[in-house]
Amino acid sequence: MITLVTGARGFAGSHLVDRLLPRERVAGWHRPGAPPPSRPGLDWHPVDVTDRAAVRAALETLRPSRIYHLAGASRVDTSWSNAAPHLEINVRGTHYLLEAVRELHLSCRVLVVTSALVYKPSEDPLTEDHPLVPVSPYGVTKLAEDQLALRAAWESGLDVVVARPFNHVGPRQDIYFSVPSFADRKSTRLN
């Protein structure tokens, strides 16, 4: 029984791996090119989610019992200047993953993590029934990812769950995000 975490090297993925190890056998995907950090018990695999053949080959080898799909382009600000990488990773990468799960007849649950930025902005508390009207290119790519996942469940019968989390904050978060940026500025002034 193998649990696969795509984007295991990223902020959310690395924290998920912390929770899963050492209780489970965990495989983590990371982008090819840079060596992953040493993590005892974690079986690293360099897989580009935008490479259909690589995704299929890796899933065929691993045959995971469950998948946490966290790989993705996560910066809203860069989506405004160039949406192509967000479309490629968030949409095409998710499509390739779900397509391979279906084609390989893997009987595993797939958790696809999108974003609360798929919802129309509101001053009222949001519910899952709130209108899906993203206001950034990033949000559009996450909505497309979201809908691909739901379609895979409805049409192909895959065991897919979609999560639409709000902001994540914590250690190891990229300095380009607000809270770590504020914390970095404050610690710089204190020193």
mmCIF file of C-alpha atoms in Angstrom:
data_model
loop_
_atom_site.group_PDB
_atom_site.id
_atom_site.type_symbol
_atom_site.label_atom_id
_atom_site.label_comp_id
_atom_site.label_asym_id
_atom_site.label_seq_id
_atom_site.Cartn_x
_atom_site.Cartn_y
_atom_site.Cartn_z
ATOM 1 C CA MET A 1 0.000 0.000 0.000
ATOM 2 C CA ILE A 2 1.628 3.192 -1.226
ATOM 3 C CA THR A 3 0.350 6.718 -0.656
ATOM 4 C CA LEU A 4 1.414 9.114 -3.415
ATOM 5 C CA VAL A 5 1.853 12.827 -2.783
ATOM 6 C CA THR A 6 2.324 14.893 -5.931
ATOM 7 C CA GLY A 7 4.061 18.164 -5.166
ATOM 8 C CA ALA A 8 5.605 16.561 -2.073
ATOM 9 C CA ARG A 9 8.439 19.070 -2.138
ATOM 10 C CA GLY A 10 6.085 22.073 -1.990
ATOM 11 C CA PHE A 11 4.669 23.891 1.003
ATOM 12 C CA ALA A 12 1.432 21.946 1.545
ATOM 13 C CA GLY A 13 2.884 18.682 0.219
ATOM 14 C CA SER A 14 5.861 18.730 2.555
ATOM 15 C CA HIS A 15 3.596 19.236 5.571
ATOM 16 C CA LEU A 16 1.326 16.410 4.437
ATOM 17 C CA VAL A 17 4.357 14.128 4.130
ATOM 18 C CA ASP A 18 5.277 15.059 7.724
ATOM 19 C CA ARG A 19 1.844 13.823 8.830
ATOM 20 C CA LEU A 20 1.956 10.600 6.816
ATOM 21 C CA LEU A 21 5.458 9.443 7.731
ATOM 22 C CA PRO A 22 6.422 7.106 9.369
ATOM 23 C CA ARG A 23 2.959 5.513 9.669
ATOM 24 C CA GLU A 24 2.653 4.867 5.931
ATOM 25 C CA ARG A 25 4.718 3.990 2.907
ATOM 26 C CA VAL A 26 4.877 7.294 1.007
ATOM 27 C CA ALA A 27 6.055 8.121 -2.497
ATOM 28 C CA GLY A 28 6.589 11.761 -3.382
ATOM 29 C CA TRP A 29 6.735 13.344 -6.802
ATOM 30 C CA HIS A 30 8.939 16.344 -7.405
ATOM 31 C CA ARG A 31 9.930 18.278 -10.503
ATOM 32 C CA PRO A 32 12.844 16.717 -12.357
ATOM 33 C CA GLY A 33 16.102 18.640 -12.409
ATOM 34 C CA ALA A 34 16.815 19.486 -8.792
ATOM 35 C CA PRO A 35 17.521 16.799 -6.227
ATOM 36 C CA PRO A 36 14.837 16.527 -3.546
ATOM 37 C CA PRO A 37 15.640 17.084 0.115
ATOM 38 C CA SER A 38 16.624 14.049 2.148
ATOM 39 C CA ARG A 39 13.554 12.638 3.871
ATOM 40 C CA PRO A 40 14.004 9.279 5.611
ATOM 41 C CA GLY A 41 11.201 6.933 4.641
ATOM 42 C CA LEU A 42 10.065 8.955 1.631
ATOM 43 C CA ASP A 43 10.469 7.351 -1.789
ATOM 44 C CA TRP A 44 11.166 10.275 -4.151
ATOM 45 C CA HIS A 45 10.292 10.181 -7.866
ATOM 46 C CA PRO A 46 11.158 12.932 -10.368
ATOM 47 C CA VAL A 47 7.923 13.278 -12.363
ATOM 48 C CA ASP A 48 6.862 16.233 -14.492
ATOM 49 C CA VAL A 49 3.058 16.289 -14.222
ATOM 50 C CA THR A 50 2.888 18.030 -17.608
ATOM 51 C CA ASP A 51 4.487 14.992 -19.287
ATOM 52 C CA ARG A 52 1.649 12.561 -20.051
ATOM 53 C CA ALA A 53 3.958 9.568 -20.636
ATOM 54 C CA ALA A 54 5.970 10.219 -17.461
ATOM 55 C CA VAL A 55 2.818 10.488 -15.338
ATOM 56 C CA ARG A 56 1.420 7.250 -16.732
ATOM 57 C CA ALA A 57 4.721 5.374 -16.372
ATOM 58 C CA ALA A 58 5.180 6.509 -12.773
ATOM 59 C CA LEU A 59 1.624 5.536 -11.812
ATOM 60 C CA GLU A 60 1.969 2.185 -13.559
ATOM 61 C CA THR A 61 5.116 1.470 -11.537
ATOM 62 C CA LEU A 62 3.849 2.774 -8.184
ATOM 63 C CA ARG A 63 0.183 1.660 -8.363
ATOM 64 C CA PRO A 64 -0.690 3.783 -5.296
ATOM 65 C CA SER A 65 -3.593 2.968 -2.999
ATOM 66 C CA ARG A 66 -4.353 6.693 -2.653
ATOM 67 C CA ILE A 67 -3.158 9.922 -4.214
ATOM 68 C CA TYR A 68 -2.957 13.410 -2.757
ATOM 69 C CA HIS A 69 -2.622 15.671 -5.798
ATOM 70 C CA LEU A 70 -0.915 18.831 -4.556
ATOM 71 C CA ALA A 71 1.379 19.598 -7.508
ATOM 72 C CA GLY A 72 0.536 22.938 -9.027
ATOM 73 C CA ALA A 73 1.423 26.509 -9.816
ATOM 74 C CA SER A 74 0.356 28.358 -6.680
ATOM 75 C CA ARG A 75 1.098 32.059 -7.157
ATOM 76 C CA VAL A 76 -1.824 34.279 -8.071
ATOM 77 C CA ASP A 77 0.454 37.236 -8.870
ATOM 78 C CA THR A 78 2.424 35.427 -11.582
ATOM 79 C CA SER A 79 -0.778 34.202 -13.228
ATOM 80 C CA TRP A 80 -1.551 37.777 -14.282
ATOM 81 C CA SER A 81 1.710 38.183 -16.220
ATOM 82 C CA ASN A 82 1.829 34.652 -17.679
ATOM 83 C CA ALA A 83 -1.077 32.243 -17.247
ATOM 84 C CA ALA A 84 0.514 29.549 -19.446
ATOM 85 C CA PRO A 85 2.496 27.759 -16.679
ATOM 86 C CA HIS A 86 -0.585 27.773 -14.441
ATOM 87 C CA LEU A 87 -2.713 26.281 -17.214
ATOM 88 C CA GLU A 88 -0.028 23.718 -18.018
ATOM 89 C CA ILE A 89 0.574 22.524 -14.454
ATOM 90 C CA ASN A 90 -2.817 23.001 -12.807
ATOM 91 C CA VAL A 91 -5.045 21.904 -15.673
ATOM 92 C CA ARG A 92 -3.039 19.693 -17.992
ATOM 93 C CA GLY A 93 -1.129 18.058 -15.122
ATOM 94 C CA THR A 94 -4.376 17.172 -13.351
ATOM 95 C CA HIS A 95 -5.882 15.889 -16.594
ATOM 96 C CA TYR A 96 -2.884 13.610 -17.208
ATOM 97 C CA LEU A 97 -2.987 12.278 -13.660
ATOM 98 C CA LEU A 98 -6.704 11.472 -13.729
ATOM 99 C CA GLU A 99 -6.470 10.073 -17.258
ATOM 100 C CA ALA A 100 -3.688 7.685 -16.191
ATOM 101 C CA VAL A 101 -5.607 6.576 -13.081
ATOM 102 C CA ARG A 102 -8.587 5.767 -15.315
ATOM 103 C CA GLU A 103 -6.584 4.049 -18.065
ATOM 104 C CA LEU A 104 -4.602 1.943 -15.583
ATOM 105 C CA HIS A 105 -7.785 0.970 -13.705
ATOM 106 C CA LEU A 106 -6.249 2.042 -10.409
ATOM 107 C CA SER A 107 -8.674 1.589 -7.552
ATOM 108 C CA CYS A 108 -7.440 4.438 -5.412
ATOM 109 C CA ARG A 109 -8.945 7.570 -3.970
ATOM 110 C CA VAL A 110 -7.573 10.765 -5.500
ATOM 111 C CA LEU A 111 -7.745 13.999 -3.508
ATOM 112 C CA VAL A 112 -7.443 16.960 -5.877
ATOM 113 C CA VAL A 113 -6.641 20.191 -4.063
ATOM 114 C CA THR A 114 -7.873 23.274 -5.887
ATOM 115 C CA SER A 115 -8.529 26.632 -4.184
ATOM 116 C CA ALA A 116 -11.200 28.783 -2.587
ATOM 117 C CA LEU A 117 -10.300 31.304 -5.287
ATOM 118 C CA VAL A 118 -12.682 29.430 -7.594
ATOM 119 C CA TYR A 119 -15.546 31.204 -5.813
ATOM 120 C CA LYS A 120 -17.012 34.607 -6.607
ATOM 121 C CA PRO A 121 -15.657 37.122 -4.063
ATOM 122 C CA SER A 122 -18.150 37.948 -1.351
ATOM 123 C CA GLU A 123 -18.334 39.758 1.940
ATOM 124 C CA ASP A 124 -20.563 36.945 3.215
ATOM 125 C CA PRO A 125 -19.210 33.627 4.456
ATOM 126 C CA LEU A 126 -18.762 31.205 1.559
ATOM 127 C CA THR A 127 -20.371 27.797 1.276
ATOM 128 C CA GLU A 128 -19.814 25.062 -1.294
ATOM 129 C CA ASP A 129 -22.963 26.287 -3.056
ATOM 130 C CA HIS A 130 -21.512 29.768 -3.597
ATOM 131 C CA PRO A 131 -21.176 30.769 -7.296
ATOM 132 C CA LEU A 132 -17.990 29.613 -9.024
ATOM 133 C CA VAL A 133 -16.702 32.848 -10.572
ATOM 134 C CA PRO A 134 -12.920 33.217 -10.226
ATOM 135 C CA VAL A 135 -11.474 36.701 -10.685
ATOM 136 C CA SER A 136 -7.854 35.859 -11.581
ATOM 137 C CA PRO A 137 -6.168 33.677 -14.179
ATOM 138 C CA TYR A 138 -4.953 31.512 -11.286
ATOM 139 C CA GLY A 139 -8.547 31.049 -10.089
ATOM 140 C CA VAL A 140 -9.642 30.121 -13.603
ATOM 141 C CA THR A 141 -6.982 27.379 -13.770
ATOM 142 C CA LYS A 142 -8.005 26.043 -10.366
ATOM 143 C CA LEU A 143 -11.667 26.012 -11.441
ATOM 144 C CA ALA A 144 -10.719 24.065 -14.576
ATOM 145 C CA GLU A 145 -8.757 21.616 -12.400
ATOM 146 C CA ASP A 146 -11.726 21.357 -10.040
ATOM 147 C CA GLN A 147 -14.161 20.612 -12.863
ATOM 148 C CA LEU A 148 -11.843 18.028 -14.455
ATOM 149 C CA ALA A 149 -11.746 16.198 -11.129
ATOM 150 C CA LEU A 150 -15.521 16.274 -10.684
ATOM 151 C CA ARG A 151 -16.018 15.140 -14.279
ATOM 152 C CA ALA A 152 -13.643 12.207 -13.723
ATOM 153 C CA ALA A 153 -15.776 11.145 -10.767
ATOM 154 C CA TRP A 154 -19.108 11.553 -12.575
ATOM 155 C CA GLU A 155 -18.208 10.229 -16.002
ATOM 156 C CA SER A 156 -15.451 7.713 -15.306
ATOM 157 C CA GLY A 157 -16.496 6.594 -11.847
ATOM 158 C CA LEU A 158 -13.131 7.456 -10.313
ATOM 159 C CA ASP A 159 -12.978 7.866 -6.547
ATOM 160 C CA VAL A 160 -12.116 11.566 -6.631
ATOM 161 C CA VAL A 161 -12.550 14.119 -3.853
ATOM 162 C CA VAL A 162 -12.052 17.849 -4.413
ATOM 163 C CA ALA A 163 -10.846 20.183 -1.676
ATOM 164 C CA ARG A 164 -11.074 23.974 -2.064
ATOM 165 C CA PRO A 165 -8.905 25.268 0.782
ATOM 166 C CA PHE A 166 -8.459 28.867 1.803
ATOM 167 C CA ASN A 167 -5.069 30.404 2.580
ATOM 168 C CA HIS A 168 -2.342 28.170 3.969
ATOM 169 C CA VAL A 169 0.198 29.687 6.352
ATOM 170 C CA GLY A 170 3.152 28.144 8.122
ATOM 171 C CA PRO A 171 6.831 27.240 8.180
ATOM 172 C CA ARG A 172 8.498 26.567 4.810
ATOM 173 C CA GLN A 173 6.046 28.781 2.927
ATOM 174 C CA ASP A 174 7.590 30.706 0.021
ATOM 175 C CA ILE A 175 8.616 34.270 0.880
ATOM 176 C CA TYR A 176 6.522 35.533 -2.068
ATOM 177 C CA PHE A 177 3.336 34.934 -0.066
ATOM 178 C CA SER A 178 2.031 37.666 2.268
ATOM 179 C CA VAL A 179 2.467 36.250 5.763
ATOM 180 C CA PRO A 180 6.037 34.919 5.338
ATOM 181 C CA SER A 181 6.947 38.175 3.594
ATOM 182 C CA PHE A 182 5.609 40.223 6.532
ATOM 183 C CA ALA A 183 7.377 37.943 9.013
ATOM 184 C CA ASP A 184 10.637 38.259 7.104
ATOM 185 C CA ARG A 185 10.422 42.051 7.111
ATOM 186 C CA LYS A 186 9.715 42.121 10.826
ATOM 187 C CA SER A 187 12.586 39.745 11.679
ATOM 188 C CA THR A 188 14.947 41.808 9.504
ATOM 189 C CA ARG A 189 14.045 44.971 11.425
ATOM 190 C CA LEU A 190 14.482 43.267 14.789
ATOM 191 C CA ASN A 191 18.024 42.099 14.009
#
